[in-house]
PDB file of C-alpha atoms in Angstrom:
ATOM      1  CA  UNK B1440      -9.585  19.176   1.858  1.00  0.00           C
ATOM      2  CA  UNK B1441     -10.173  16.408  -0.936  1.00  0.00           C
ATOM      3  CA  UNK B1442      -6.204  15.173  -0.843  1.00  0.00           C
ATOM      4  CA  UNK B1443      -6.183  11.997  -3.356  1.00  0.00           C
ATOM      5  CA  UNK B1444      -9.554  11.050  -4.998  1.00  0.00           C
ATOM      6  CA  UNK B1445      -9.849   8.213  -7.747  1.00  0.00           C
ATOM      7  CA  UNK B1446     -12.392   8.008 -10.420  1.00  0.00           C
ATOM      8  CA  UNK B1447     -14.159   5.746 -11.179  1.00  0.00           C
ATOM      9  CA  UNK B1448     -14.831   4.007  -7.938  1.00  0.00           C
ATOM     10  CA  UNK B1449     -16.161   0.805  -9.795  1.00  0.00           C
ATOM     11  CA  UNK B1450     -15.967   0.077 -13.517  1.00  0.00           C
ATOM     12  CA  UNK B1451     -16.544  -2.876 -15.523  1.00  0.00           C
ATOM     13  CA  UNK B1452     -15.239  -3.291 -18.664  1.00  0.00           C
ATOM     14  CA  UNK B1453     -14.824  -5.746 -21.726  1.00  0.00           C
ATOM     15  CA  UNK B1454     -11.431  -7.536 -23.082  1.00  0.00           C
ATOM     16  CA  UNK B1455      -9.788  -5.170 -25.518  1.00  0.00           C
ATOM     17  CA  UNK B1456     -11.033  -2.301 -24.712  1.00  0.00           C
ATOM     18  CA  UNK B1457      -9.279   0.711 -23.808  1.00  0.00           C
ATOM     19  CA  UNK B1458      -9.525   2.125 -19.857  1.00  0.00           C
ATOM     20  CA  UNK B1459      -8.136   5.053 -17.920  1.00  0.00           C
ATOM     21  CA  UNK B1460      -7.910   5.975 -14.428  1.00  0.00           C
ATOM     22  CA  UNK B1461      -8.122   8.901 -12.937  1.00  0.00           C
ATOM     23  CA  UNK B1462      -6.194   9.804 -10.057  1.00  0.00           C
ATOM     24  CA  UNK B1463      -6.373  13.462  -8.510  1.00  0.00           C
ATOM     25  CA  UNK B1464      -4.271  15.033  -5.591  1.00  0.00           C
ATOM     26  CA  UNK B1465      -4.769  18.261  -3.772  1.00  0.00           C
ATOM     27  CA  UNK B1466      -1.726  18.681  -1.450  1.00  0.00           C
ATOM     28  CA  UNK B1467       0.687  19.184  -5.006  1.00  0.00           C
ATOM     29  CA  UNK B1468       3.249  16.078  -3.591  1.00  0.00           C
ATOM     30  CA  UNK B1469       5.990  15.643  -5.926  1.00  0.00           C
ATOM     31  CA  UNK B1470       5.215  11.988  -6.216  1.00  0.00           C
ATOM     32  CA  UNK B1471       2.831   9.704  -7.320  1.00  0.00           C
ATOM     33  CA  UNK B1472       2.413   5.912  -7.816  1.00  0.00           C
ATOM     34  CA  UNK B1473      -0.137   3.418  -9.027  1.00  0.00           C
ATOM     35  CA  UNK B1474      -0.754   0.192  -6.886  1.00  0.00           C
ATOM     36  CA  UNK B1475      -2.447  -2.905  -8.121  1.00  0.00           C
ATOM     37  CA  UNK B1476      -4.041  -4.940  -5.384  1.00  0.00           C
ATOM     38  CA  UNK B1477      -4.753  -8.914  -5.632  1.00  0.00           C
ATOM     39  CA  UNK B1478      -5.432 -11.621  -3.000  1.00  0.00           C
ATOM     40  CA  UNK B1479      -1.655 -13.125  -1.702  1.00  0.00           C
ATOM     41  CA  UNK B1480       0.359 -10.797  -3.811  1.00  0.00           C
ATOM     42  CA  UNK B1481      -0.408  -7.826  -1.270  1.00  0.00           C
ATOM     43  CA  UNK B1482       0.059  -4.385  -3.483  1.00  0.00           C
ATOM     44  CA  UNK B1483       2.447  -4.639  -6.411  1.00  0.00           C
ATOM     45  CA  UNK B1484       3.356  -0.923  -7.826  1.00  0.00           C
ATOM     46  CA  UNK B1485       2.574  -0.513 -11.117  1.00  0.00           C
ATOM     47  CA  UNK B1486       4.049   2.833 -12.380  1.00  0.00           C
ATOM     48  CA  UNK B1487       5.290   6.013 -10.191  1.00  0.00           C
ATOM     49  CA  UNK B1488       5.899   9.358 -11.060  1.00  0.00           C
ATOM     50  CA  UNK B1489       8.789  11.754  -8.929  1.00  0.00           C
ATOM     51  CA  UNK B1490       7.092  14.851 -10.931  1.00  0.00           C
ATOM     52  CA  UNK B1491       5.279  16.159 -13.419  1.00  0.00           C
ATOM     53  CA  UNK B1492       6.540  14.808 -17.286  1.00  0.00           C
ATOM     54  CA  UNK B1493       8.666  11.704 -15.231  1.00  0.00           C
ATOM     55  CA  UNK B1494       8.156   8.522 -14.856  1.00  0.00           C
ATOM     56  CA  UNK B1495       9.182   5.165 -14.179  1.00  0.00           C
ATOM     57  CA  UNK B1496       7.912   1.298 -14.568  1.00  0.00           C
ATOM     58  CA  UNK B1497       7.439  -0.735 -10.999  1.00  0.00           C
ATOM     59  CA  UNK B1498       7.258  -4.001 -10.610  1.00  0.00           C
ATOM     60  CA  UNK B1499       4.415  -4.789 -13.146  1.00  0.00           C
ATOM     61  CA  UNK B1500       4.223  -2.490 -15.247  1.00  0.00           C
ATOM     62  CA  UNK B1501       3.218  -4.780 -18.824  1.00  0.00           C
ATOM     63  CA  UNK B1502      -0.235  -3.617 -20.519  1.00  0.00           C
ATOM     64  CA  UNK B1503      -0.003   0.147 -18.496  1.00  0.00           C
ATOM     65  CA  UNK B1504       0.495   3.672 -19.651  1.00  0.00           C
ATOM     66  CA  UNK B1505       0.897   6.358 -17.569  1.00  0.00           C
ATOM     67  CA  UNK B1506       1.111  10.193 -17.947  1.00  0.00           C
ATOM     68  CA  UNK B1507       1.922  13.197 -15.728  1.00  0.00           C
ATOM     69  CA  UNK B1508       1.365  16.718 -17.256  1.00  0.00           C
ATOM     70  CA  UNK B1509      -0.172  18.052 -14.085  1.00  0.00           C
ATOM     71  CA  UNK B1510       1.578  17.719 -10.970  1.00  0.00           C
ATOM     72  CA  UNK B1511      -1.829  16.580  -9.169  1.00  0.00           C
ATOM     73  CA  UNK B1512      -3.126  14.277 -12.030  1.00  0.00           C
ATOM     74  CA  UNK B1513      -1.479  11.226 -12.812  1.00  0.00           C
ATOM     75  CA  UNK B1514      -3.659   8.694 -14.756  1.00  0.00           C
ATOM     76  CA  UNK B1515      -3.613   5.134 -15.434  1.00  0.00           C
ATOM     77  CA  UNK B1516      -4.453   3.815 -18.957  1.00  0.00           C
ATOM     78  CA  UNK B1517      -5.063  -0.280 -19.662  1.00  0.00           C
ATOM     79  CA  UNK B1518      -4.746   0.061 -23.402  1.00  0.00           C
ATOM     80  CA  UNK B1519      -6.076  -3.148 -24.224  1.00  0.00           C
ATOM     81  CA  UNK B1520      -7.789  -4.469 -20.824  1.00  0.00           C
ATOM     82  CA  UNK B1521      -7.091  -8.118 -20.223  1.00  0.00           C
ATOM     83  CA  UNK B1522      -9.077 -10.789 -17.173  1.00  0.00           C
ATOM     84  CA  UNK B1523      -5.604 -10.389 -15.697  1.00  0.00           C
ATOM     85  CA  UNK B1524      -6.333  -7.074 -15.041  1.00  0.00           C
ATOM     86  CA  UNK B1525      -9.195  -7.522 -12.923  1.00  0.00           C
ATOM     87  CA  UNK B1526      -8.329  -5.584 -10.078  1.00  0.00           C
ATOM     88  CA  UNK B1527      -8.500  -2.838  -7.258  1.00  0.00           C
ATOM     89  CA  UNK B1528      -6.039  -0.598  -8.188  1.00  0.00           C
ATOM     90  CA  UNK B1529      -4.669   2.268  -5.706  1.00  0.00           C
ATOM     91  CA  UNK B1530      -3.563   5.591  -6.225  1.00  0.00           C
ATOM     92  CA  UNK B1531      -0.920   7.304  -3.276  1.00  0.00           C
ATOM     93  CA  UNK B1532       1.221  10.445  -3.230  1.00  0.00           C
ATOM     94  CA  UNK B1533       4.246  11.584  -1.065  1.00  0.00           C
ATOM     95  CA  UNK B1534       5.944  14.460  -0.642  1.00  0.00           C
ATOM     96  CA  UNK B1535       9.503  14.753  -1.921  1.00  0.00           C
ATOM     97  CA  UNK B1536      12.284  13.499   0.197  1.00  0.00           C
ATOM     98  CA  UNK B1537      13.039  10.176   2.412  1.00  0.00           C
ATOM     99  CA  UNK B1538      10.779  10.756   5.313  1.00  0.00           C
ATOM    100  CA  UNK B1539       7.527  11.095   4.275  1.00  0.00           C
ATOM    101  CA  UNK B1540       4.628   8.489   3.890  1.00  0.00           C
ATOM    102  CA  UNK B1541       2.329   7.816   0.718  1.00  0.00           C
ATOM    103  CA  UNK B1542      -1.176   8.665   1.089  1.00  0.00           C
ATOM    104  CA  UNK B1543      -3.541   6.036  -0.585  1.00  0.00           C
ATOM    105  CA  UNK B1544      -6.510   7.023  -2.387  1.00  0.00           C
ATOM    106  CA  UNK B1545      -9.843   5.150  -1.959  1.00  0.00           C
ATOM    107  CA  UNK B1546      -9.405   2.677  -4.736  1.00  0.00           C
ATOM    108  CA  UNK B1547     -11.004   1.377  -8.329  1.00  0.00           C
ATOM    109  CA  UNK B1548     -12.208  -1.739  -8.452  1.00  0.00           C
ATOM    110  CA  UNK B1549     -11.965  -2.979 -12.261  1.00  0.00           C
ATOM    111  CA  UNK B1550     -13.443  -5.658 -13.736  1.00  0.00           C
ATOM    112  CA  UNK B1551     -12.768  -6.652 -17.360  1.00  0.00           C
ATOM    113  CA  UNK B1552     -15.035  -9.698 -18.236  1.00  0.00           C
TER     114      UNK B1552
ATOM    115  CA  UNK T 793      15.200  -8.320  -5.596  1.00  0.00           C
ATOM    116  CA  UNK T 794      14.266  -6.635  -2.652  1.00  0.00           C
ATOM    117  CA  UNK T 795      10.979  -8.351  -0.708  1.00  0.00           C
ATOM    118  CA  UNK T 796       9.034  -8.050   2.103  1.00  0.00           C
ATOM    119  CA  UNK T 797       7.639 -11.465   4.138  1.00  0.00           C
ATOM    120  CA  UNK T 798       4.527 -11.428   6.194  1.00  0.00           C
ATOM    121  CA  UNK T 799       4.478 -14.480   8.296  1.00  0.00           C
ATOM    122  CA  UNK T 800       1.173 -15.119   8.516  1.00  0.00           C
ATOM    123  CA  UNK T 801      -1.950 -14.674   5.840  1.00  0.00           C
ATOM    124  CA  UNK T 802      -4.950 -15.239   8.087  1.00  0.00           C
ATOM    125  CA  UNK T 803      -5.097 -14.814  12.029  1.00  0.00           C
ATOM    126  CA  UNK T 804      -7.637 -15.518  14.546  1.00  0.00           C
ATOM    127  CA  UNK T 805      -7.934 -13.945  17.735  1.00  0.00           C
ATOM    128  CA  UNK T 806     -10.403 -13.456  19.943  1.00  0.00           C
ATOM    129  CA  UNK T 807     -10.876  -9.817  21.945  1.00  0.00           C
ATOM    130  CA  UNK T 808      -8.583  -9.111  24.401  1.00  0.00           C
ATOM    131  CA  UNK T 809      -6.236 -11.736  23.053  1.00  0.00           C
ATOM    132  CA  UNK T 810      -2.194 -10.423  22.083  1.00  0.00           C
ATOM    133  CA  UNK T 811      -1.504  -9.931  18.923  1.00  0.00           C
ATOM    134  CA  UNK T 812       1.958 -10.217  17.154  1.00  0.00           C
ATOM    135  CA  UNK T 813       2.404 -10.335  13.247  1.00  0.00           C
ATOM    136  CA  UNK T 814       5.731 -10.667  11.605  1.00  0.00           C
ATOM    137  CA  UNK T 815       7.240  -9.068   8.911  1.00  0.00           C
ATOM    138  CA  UNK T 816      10.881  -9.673   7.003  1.00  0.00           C
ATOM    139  CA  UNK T 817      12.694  -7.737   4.118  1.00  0.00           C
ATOM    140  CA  UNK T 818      15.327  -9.049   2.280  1.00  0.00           C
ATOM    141  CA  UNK T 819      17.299  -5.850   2.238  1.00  0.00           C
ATOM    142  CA  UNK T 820      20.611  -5.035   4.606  1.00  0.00           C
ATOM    143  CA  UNK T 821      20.946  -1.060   3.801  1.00  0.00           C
ATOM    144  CA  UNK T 822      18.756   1.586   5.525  1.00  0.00           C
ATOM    145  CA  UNK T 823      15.061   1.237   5.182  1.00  0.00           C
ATOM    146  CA  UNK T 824      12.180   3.303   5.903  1.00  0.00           C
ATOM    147  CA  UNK T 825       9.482   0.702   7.482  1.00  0.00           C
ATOM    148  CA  UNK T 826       5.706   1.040   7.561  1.00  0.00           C
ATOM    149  CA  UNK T 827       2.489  -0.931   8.827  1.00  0.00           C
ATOM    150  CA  UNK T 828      -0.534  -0.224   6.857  1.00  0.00           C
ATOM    151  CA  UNK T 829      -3.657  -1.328   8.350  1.00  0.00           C
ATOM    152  CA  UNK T 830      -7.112  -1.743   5.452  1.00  0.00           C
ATOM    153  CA  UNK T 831     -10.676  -1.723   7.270  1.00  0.00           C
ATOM    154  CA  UNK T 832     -13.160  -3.895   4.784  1.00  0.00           C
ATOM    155  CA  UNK T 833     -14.099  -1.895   2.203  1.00  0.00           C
ATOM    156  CA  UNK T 834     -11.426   1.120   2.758  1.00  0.00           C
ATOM    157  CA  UNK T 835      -8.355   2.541   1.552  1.00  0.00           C
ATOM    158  CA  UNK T 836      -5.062   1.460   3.507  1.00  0.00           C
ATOM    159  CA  UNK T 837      -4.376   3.787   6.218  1.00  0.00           C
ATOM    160  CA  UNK T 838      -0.880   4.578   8.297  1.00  0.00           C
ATOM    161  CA  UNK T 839      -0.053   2.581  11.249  1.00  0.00           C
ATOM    162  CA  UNK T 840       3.034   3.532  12.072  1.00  0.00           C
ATOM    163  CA  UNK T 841       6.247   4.012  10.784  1.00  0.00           C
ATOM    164  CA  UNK T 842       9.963   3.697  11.680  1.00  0.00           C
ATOM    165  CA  UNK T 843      12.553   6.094   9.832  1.00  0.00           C
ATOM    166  CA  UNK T 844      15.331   5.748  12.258  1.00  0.00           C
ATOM    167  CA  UNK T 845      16.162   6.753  16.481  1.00  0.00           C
ATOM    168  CA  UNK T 846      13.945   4.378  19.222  1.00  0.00           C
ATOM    169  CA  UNK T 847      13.475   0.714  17.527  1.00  0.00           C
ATOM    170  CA  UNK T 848      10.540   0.445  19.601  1.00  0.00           C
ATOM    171  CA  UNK T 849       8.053   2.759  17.542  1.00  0.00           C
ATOM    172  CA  UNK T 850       4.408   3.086  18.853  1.00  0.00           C
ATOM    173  CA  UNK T 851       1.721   3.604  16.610  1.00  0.00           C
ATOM    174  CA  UNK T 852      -2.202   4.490  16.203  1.00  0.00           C
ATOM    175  CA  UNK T 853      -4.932   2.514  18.272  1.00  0.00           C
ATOM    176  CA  UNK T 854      -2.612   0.507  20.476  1.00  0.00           C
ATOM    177  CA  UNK T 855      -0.338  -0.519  17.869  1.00  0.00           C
ATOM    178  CA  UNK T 856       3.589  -0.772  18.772  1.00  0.00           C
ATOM    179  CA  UNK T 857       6.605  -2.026  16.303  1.00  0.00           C
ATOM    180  CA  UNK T 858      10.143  -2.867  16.869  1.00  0.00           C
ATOM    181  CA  UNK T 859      12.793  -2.604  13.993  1.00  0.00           C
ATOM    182  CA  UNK T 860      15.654  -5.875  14.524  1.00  0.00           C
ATOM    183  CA  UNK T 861      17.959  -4.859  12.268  1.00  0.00           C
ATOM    184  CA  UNK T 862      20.280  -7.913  13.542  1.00  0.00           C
ATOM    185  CA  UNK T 863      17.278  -9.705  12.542  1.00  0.00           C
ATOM    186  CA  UNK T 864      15.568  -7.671   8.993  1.00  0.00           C
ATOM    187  CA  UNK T 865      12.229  -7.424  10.704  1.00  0.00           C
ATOM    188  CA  UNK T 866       9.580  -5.449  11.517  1.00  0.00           C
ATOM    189  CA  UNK T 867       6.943  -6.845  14.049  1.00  0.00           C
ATOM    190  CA  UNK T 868       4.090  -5.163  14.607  1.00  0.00           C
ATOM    191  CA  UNK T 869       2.243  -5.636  18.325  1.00  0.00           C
ATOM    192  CA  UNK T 870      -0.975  -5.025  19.748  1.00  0.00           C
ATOM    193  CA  UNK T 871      -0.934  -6.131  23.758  1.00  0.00           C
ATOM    194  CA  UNK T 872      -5.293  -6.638  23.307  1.00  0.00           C
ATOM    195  CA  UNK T 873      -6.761  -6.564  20.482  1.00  0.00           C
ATOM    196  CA  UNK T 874     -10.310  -5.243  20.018  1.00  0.00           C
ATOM    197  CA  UNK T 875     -12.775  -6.623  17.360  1.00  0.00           C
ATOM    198  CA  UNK T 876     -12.718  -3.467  15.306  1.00  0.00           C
ATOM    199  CA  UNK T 877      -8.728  -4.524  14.989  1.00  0.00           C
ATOM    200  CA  UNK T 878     -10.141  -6.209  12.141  1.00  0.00           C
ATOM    201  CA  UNK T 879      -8.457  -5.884   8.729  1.00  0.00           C
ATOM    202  CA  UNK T 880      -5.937  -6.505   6.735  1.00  0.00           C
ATOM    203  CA  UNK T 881      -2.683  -5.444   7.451  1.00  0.00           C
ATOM    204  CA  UNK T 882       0.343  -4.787   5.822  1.00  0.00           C
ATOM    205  CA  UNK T 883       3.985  -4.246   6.052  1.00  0.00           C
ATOM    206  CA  UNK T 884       5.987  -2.233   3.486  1.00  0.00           C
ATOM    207  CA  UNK T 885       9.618  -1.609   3.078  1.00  0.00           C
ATOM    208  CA  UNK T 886      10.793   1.509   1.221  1.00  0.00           C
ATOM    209  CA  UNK T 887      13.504   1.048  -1.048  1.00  0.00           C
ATOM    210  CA  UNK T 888      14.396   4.390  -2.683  1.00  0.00           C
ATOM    211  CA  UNK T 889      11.594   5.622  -4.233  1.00  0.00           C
ATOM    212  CA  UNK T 890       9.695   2.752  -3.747  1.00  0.00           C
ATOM    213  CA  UNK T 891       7.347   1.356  -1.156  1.00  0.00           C
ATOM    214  CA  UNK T 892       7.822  -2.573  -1.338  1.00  0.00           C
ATOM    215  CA  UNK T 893       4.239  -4.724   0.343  1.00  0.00           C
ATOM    216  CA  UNK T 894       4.234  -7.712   2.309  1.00  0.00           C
ATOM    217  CA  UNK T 895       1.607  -9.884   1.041  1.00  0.00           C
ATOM    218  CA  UNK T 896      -0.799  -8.460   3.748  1.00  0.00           C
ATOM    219  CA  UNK T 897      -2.122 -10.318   6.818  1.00  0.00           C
ATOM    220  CA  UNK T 898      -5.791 -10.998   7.350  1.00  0.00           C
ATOM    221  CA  UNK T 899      -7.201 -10.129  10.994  1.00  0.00           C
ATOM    222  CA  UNK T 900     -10.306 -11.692  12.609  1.00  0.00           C
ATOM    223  CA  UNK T 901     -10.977 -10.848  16.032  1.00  0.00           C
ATOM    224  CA  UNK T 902     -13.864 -12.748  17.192  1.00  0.00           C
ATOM    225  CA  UNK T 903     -16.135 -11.168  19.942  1.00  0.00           C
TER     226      UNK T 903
END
């Protein structure tokens, strides 16, 4: 009864180096997206996945990779972390088809000094 | 590009006080429309929604919403709000695939 779990819950991290993610779901929903959340811009979707081996950019997706092999794993890759990056990012899931809600996971809070 | 306005960014109310926040999208087809509610230090958690039928859609904890479409909004009501109505709430818009965020109103209720 896990249903969307993030790892790490905190990480700190240094300019130019390489981060992932981790985002797990339990309740095998077709979709899956990847939230960034900052103070006045509310959450701004990053990258979203309608099933496993697709995906597709949102609305700021620059300096993020994303893969889906797995339908419940979708993670989130800064290749070369930047301070604009400094974040909580969000993981959700929905079920396939219009009327459904996303499902948030608990959230990683990155910080890239 | 399709956008959601939250009225307000920080609200003070104290307990027992009426509570209205406002929320706008900029689209004019059919929407799905959500209010997302974030206790300090948690994930964001359902509200309520509105998919289509009654316009007046009532929610967890006391919470109410009524879809305009006349007017693109979304307003989300609480008749008394308690002080463990604080948070930070949010509406979202889904456009397709895509769940579109208000900036996200911040809630004080003072006791």
């Amino acid at each position: 009864d896990a249903g969307i779990t993030q790892s790490p819950r905190y990480k700190i991290t240094e300019t130019g180096r390489q981060v992932t993610l981790m985002c797990h779901q339990t309740w095998s929903h077709s979709y899956m997206f990847w939230y960034r959340q900052d103070l006045g811009h509310g959450l701004r979707l990053i990258y979203y996945s309608a099933a496993a081996d697709i995906t597709d950019k949102g609305e700021v997706p620059d300096g993020y990779v994303v893969s889906r092999s797995k339908t419940e794993n979708f993670p989130l890759t800064l290749e070369s972390a930047t301070r604009s990056q400094t974040s909580v990012y969000f993981c959700a899931s929905r079920a396939a088809g219009p009327y459904n809600e996303q499902f948030f996971g608990p959230g990683t809070r990155l910080t890239v000094l | 590009a399709q956008s959601v306005s939250q009225h307000n960014h920080h609200v003070i109310l104290s307990e027992a006080a009426s509570l209205e926040l406002g929320c706008n999208y900029s689209y004019g087809g059919t929407v799905n429309l959500f209010w997302y509610v974030q206790y300090p230090g948690q994930h964001l958690q359902l509200l309520l929604k509105y998919f289509s039928g009654d316009p007046l859609v009532k929610g967890i904890k006391g919470f109410e919403a009524e879809f305009i479409k006349s007017k693109f909004s979304f307003n989300l009501r609480k008749p008394s709000v308690q002080w463990s109505d604080t948070a930070e709430y949010f509406c979202a818009v889904q456009y397709g695939n895509k769940l579109v965020f208000g900036a996200g109103t911040i809630l004080r209720v003072k006791s």
